[in-house]
mmCIF file of C-alpha atoms in Angstrom:
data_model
loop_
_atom_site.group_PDB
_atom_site.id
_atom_site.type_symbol
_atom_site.label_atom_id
_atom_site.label_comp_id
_atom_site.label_asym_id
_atom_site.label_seq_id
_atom_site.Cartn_x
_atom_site.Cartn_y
_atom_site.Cartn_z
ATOM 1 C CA UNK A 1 109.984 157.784 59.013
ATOM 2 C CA UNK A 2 108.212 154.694 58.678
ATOM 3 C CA UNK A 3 110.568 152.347 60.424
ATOM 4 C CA UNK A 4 110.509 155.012 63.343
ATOM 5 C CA UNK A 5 106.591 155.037 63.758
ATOM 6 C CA UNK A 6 106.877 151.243 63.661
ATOM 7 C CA UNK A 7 109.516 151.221 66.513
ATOM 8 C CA UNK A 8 107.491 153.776 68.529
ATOM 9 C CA UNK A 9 104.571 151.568 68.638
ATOM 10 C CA UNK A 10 106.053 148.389 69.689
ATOM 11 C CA UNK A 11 107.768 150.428 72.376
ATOM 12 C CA UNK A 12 104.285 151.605 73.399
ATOM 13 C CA UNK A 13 102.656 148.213 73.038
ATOM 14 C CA UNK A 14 105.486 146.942 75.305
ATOM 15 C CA UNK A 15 105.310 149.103 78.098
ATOM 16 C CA UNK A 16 101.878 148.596 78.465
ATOM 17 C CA UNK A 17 100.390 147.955 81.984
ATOM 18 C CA UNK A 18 99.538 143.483 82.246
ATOM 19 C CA UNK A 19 95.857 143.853 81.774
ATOM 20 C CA UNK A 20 95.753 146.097 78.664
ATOM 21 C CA UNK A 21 98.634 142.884 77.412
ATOM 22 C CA UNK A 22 96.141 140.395 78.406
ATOM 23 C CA UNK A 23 93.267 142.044 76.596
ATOM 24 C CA UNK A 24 95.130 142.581 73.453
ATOM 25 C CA UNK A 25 95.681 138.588 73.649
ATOM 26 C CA UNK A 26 92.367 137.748 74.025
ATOM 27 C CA UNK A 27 91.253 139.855 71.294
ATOM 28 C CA UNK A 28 93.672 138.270 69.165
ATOM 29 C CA UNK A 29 93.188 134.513 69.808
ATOM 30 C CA UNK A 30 88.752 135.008 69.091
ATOM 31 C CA UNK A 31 90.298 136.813 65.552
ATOM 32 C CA UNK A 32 92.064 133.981 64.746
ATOM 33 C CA UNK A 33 89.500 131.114 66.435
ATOM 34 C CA UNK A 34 86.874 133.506 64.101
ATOM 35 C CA UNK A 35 89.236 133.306 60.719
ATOM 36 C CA UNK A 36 89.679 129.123 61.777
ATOM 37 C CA UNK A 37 86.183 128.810 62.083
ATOM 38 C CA UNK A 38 85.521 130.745 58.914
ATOM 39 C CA UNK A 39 88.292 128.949 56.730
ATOM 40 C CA UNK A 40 86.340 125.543 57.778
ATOM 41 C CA UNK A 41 83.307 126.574 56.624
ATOM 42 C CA UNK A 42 84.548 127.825 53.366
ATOM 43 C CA UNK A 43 86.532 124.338 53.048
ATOM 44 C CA UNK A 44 83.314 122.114 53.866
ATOM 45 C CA UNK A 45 80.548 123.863 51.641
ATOM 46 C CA UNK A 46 78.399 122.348 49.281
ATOM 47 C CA UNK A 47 80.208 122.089 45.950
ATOM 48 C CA UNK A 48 78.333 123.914 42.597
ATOM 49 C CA UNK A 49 77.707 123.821 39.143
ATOM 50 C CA UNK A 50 77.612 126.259 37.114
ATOM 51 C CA UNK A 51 77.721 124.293 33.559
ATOM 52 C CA UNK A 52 79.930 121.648 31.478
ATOM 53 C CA UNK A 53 81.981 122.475 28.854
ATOM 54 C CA UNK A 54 81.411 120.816 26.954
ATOM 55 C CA UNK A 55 78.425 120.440 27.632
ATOM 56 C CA UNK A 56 77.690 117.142 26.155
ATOM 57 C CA UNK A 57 79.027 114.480 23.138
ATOM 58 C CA UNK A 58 78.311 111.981 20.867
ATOM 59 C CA UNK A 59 76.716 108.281 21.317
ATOM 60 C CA UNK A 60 80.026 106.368 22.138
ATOM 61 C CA UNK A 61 82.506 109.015 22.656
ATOM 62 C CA UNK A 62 84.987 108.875 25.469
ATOM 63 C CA UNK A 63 85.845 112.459 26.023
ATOM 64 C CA UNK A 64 87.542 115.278 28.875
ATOM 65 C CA UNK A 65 85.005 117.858 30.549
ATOM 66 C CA UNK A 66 85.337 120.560 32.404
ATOM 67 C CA UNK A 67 83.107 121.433 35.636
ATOM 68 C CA UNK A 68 82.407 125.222 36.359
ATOM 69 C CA UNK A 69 82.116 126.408 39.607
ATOM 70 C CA UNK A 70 83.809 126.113 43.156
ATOM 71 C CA UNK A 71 84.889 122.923 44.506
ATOM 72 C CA UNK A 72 87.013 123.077 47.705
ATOM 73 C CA UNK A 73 86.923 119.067 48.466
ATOM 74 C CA UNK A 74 88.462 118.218 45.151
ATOM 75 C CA UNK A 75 86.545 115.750 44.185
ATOM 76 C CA UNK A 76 82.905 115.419 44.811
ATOM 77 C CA UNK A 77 80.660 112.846 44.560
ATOM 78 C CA UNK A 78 78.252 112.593 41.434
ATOM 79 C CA UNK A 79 75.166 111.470 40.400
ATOM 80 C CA UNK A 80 74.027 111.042 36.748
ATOM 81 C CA UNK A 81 70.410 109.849 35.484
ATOM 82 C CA UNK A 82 71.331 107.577 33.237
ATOM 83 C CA UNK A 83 73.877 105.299 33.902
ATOM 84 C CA UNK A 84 75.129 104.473 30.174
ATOM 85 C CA UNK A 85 76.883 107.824 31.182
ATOM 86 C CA UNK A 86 79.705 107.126 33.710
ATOM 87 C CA UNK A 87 81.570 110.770 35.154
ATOM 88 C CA UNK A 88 85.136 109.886 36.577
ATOM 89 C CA UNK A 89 86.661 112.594 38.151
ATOM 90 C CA UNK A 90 90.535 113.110 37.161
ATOM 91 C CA UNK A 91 93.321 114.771 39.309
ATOM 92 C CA UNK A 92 93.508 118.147 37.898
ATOM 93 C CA UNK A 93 90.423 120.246 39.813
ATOM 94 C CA UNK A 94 87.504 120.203 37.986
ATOM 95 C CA UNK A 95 88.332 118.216 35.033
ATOM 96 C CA UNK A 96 86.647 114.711 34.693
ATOM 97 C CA UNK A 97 86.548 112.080 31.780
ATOM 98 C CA UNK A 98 83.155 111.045 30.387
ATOM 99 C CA UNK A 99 82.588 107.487 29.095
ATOM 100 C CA UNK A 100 79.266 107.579 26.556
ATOM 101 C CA UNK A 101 77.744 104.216 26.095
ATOM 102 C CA UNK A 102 77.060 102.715 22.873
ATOM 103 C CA UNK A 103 73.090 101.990 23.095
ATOM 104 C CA UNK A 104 71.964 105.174 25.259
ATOM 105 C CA UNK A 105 69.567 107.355 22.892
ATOM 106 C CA UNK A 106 70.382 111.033 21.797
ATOM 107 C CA UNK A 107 68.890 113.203 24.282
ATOM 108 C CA UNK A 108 69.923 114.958 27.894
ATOM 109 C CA UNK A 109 70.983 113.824 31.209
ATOM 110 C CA UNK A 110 71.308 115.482 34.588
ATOM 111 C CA UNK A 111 73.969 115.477 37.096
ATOM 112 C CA UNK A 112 74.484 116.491 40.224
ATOM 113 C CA UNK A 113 77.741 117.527 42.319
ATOM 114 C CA UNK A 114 77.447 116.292 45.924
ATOM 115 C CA UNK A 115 79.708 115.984 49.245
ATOM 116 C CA UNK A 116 78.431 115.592 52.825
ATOM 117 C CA UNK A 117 77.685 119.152 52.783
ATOM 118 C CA UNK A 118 74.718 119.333 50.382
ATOM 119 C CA UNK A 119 74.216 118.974 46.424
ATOM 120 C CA UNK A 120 74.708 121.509 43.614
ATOM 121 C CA UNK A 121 72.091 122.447 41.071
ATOM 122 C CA UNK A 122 71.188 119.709 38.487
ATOM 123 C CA UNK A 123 72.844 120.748 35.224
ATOM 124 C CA UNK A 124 72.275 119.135 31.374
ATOM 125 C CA UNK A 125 74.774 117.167 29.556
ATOM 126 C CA UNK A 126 73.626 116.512 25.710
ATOM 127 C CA UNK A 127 73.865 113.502 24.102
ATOM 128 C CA UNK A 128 74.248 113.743 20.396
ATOM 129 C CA UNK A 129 74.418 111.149 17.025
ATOM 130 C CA UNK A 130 76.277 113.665 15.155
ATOM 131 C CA UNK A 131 80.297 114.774 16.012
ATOM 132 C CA UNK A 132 81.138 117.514 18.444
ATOM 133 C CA UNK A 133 82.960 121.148 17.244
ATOM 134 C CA UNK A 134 85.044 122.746 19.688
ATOM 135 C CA UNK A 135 85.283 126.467 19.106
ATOM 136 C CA UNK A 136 88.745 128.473 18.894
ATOM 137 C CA UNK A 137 89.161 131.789 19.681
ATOM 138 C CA UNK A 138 89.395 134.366 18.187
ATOM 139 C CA UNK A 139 86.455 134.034 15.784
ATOM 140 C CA UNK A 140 84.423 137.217 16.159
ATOM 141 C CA UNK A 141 84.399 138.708 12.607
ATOM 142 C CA UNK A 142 83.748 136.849 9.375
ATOM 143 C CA UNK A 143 87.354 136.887 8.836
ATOM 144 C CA UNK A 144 88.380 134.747 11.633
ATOM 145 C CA UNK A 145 85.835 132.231 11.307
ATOM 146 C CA UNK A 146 85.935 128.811 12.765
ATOM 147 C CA UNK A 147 85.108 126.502 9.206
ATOM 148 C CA UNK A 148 82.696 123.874 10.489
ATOM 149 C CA UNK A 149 81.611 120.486 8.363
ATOM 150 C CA UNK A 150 77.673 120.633 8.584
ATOM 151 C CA UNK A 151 76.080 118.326 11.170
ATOM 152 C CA UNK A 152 78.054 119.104 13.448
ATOM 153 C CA UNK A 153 77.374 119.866 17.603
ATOM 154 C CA UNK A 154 79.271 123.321 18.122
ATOM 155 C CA UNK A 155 80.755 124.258 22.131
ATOM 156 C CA UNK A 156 80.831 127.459 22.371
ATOM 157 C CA UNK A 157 81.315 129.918 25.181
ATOM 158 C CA UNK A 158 80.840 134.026 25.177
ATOM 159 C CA UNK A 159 83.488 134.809 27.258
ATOM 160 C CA UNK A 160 82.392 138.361 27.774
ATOM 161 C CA UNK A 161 79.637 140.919 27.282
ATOM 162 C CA UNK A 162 78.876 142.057 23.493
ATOM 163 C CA UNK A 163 81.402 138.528 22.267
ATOM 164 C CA UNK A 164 80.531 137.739 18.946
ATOM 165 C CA UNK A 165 81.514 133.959 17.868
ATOM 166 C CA UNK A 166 81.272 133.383 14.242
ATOM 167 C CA UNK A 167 80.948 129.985 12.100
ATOM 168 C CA UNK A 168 81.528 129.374 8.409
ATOM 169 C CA UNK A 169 79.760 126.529 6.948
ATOM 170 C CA UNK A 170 79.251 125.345 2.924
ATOM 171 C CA UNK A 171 75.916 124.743 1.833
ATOM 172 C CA UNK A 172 74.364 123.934 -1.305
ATOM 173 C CA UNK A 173 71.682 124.670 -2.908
ATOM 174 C CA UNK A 174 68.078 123.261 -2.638
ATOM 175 C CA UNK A 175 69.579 122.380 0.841
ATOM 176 C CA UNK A 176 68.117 123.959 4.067
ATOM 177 C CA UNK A 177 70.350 125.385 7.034
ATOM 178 C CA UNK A 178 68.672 124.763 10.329
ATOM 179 C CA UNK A 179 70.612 126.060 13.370
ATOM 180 C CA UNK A 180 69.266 125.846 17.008
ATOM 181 C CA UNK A 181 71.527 127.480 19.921
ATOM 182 C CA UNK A 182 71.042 125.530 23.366
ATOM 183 C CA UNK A 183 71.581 128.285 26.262
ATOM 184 C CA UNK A 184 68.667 129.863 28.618
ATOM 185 C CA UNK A 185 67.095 125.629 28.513
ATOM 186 C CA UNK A 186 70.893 124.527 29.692
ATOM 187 C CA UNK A 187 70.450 127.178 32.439
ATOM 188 C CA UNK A 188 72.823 129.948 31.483
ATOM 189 C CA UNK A 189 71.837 133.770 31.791
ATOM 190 C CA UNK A 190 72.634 134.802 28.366
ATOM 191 C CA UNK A 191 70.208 136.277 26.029
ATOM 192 C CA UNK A 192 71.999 135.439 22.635
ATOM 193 C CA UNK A 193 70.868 136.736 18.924
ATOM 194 C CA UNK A 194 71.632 134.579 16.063
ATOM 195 C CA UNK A 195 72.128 135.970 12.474
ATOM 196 C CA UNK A 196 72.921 134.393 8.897
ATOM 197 C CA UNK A 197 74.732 136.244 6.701
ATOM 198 C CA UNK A 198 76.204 135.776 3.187
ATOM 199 C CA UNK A 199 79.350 135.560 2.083
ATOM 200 C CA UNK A 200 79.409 139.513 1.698
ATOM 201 C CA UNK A 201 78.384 140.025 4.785
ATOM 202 C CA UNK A 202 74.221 140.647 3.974
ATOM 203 C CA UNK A 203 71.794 139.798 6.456
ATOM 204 C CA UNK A 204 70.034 136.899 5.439
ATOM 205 C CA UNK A 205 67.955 135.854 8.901
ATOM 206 C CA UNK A 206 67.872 136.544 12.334
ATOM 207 C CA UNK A 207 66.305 135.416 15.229
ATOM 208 C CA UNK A 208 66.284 136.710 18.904
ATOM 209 C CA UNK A 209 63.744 134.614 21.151
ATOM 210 C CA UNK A 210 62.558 131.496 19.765
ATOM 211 C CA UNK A 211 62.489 128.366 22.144
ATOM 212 C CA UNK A 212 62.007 130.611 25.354
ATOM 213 C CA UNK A 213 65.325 133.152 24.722
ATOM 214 C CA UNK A 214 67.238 131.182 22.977
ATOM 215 C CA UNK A 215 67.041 132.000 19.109
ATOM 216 C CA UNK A 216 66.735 129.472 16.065
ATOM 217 C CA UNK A 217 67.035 129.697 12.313
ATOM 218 C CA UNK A 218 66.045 127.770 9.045
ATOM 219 C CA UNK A 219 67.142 129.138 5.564
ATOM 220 C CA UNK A 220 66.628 127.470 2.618
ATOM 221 C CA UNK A 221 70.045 127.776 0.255
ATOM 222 C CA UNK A 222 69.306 128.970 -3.116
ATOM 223 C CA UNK A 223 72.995 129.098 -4.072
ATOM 224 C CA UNK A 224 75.947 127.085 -3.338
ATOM 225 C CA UNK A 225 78.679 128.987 -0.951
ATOM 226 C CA UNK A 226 79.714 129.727 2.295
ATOM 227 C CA UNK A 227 77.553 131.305 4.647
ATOM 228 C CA UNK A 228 78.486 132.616 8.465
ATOM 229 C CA UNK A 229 76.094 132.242 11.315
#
């Protein structure tokens, strides 16, 4: 039945008188000058940034990034503020090797995505003295745990609404925990909530909002063991 309705209508469309042919032709070449001029517009936009990931590493460190959001002119230009941090963009689509220097001082830097269309946002990358800690998934119960040495810079992502990452570390005690998350001041959405807990699972701290709505936590250990955050 289908392959008859289909024949039907190109007989119809066939014996057609010349201007309803005409018509149909015009119609169709302003659809596809409309989809052309589209499709060029989509392939000449400004390119964005959403974040890094990671979002930053340590004094020295030579390491691979990723850049998320949509770039159609694979690659962009970039601008950085400091130059002791040099961006090179690699082959694959948004992936780009980072070259710390040696003397810049821990702190932030901004970059900027840019073609002859217009510029992306300005987004943070962190620069650290202590080593970076790439999380692995899955690590949403205490179980799972990513073990991480203290001083550390963790990258995390929360890769969908209600994830739960989760972070052993060993402390000792008279020692004191402090753990800062970096989110809503890097210019993400989330609202995250931090907790401490034991290793039987009590609720030591907890913190919501601290520095704007991103939480922080200090503990001081009064017993040697591993703790989840």
């Amino acid at each position: 039945m289908h392959a008859a309705h289909k024949a039907r209508f190109y007989t119809k469309m066939r014996s057609r008188p010349p201007f309803l042919r005409t018509s149909t032709w015009t119609v169709s070449w302003v659809l596809l000058h409309l989809l052309h001029s589209v499709s060029f517009w989509m392939h000449a936009a400004a390119p964005e940034l959403q974040h890094w990931f990671p979002v930053g590493g340590q004094v020295g460190e030579t390491l691979t990034v990723t850049s998320v959001g949509k770039n159609n002119d694979w690659p962009p230009k970039i601008w950085v503020s400091n130059p002791e941090v040099r961006f090179t963009a690699e082959e694959t689509p948004n992936t780009w090797s980072v070259e710390i220097g040696k003397n810049i001082p821990p702190g932030s830097v901004l970059i900027r995505l840019f073609n002859k269309e217009g510029a992306s946002q300005a987004r943070w990358f962190l620069i650290n003295e202590t080593q970076s800690f790439r999380e692995t998934e899955a690590n949403h119960t205490m179980a799972n745990a990513n073990r991480v040495p203290i001083h550390r810079m963790i990258h995390g992502r929360l890769s969908e609404r209600q994830d739960v990452d989760t972070y052993q570390v060993a402390l000792k005690a008279g020692t004191t925990l402090i753990a800062r998350m970096d989110a809503y001041v890097l210019g993400s959405t989330v609202d995250p909530l931090m907790r401490l807990l034991d290793a039987d699972g009590r609720v030591l701290a907890i913190n919501h909002d601290h520095y704007h709505l991103d939480p922080f936590i200090t503990f001081d250990v009064s017993r040697s063991d591993h703790y989840y955050v």
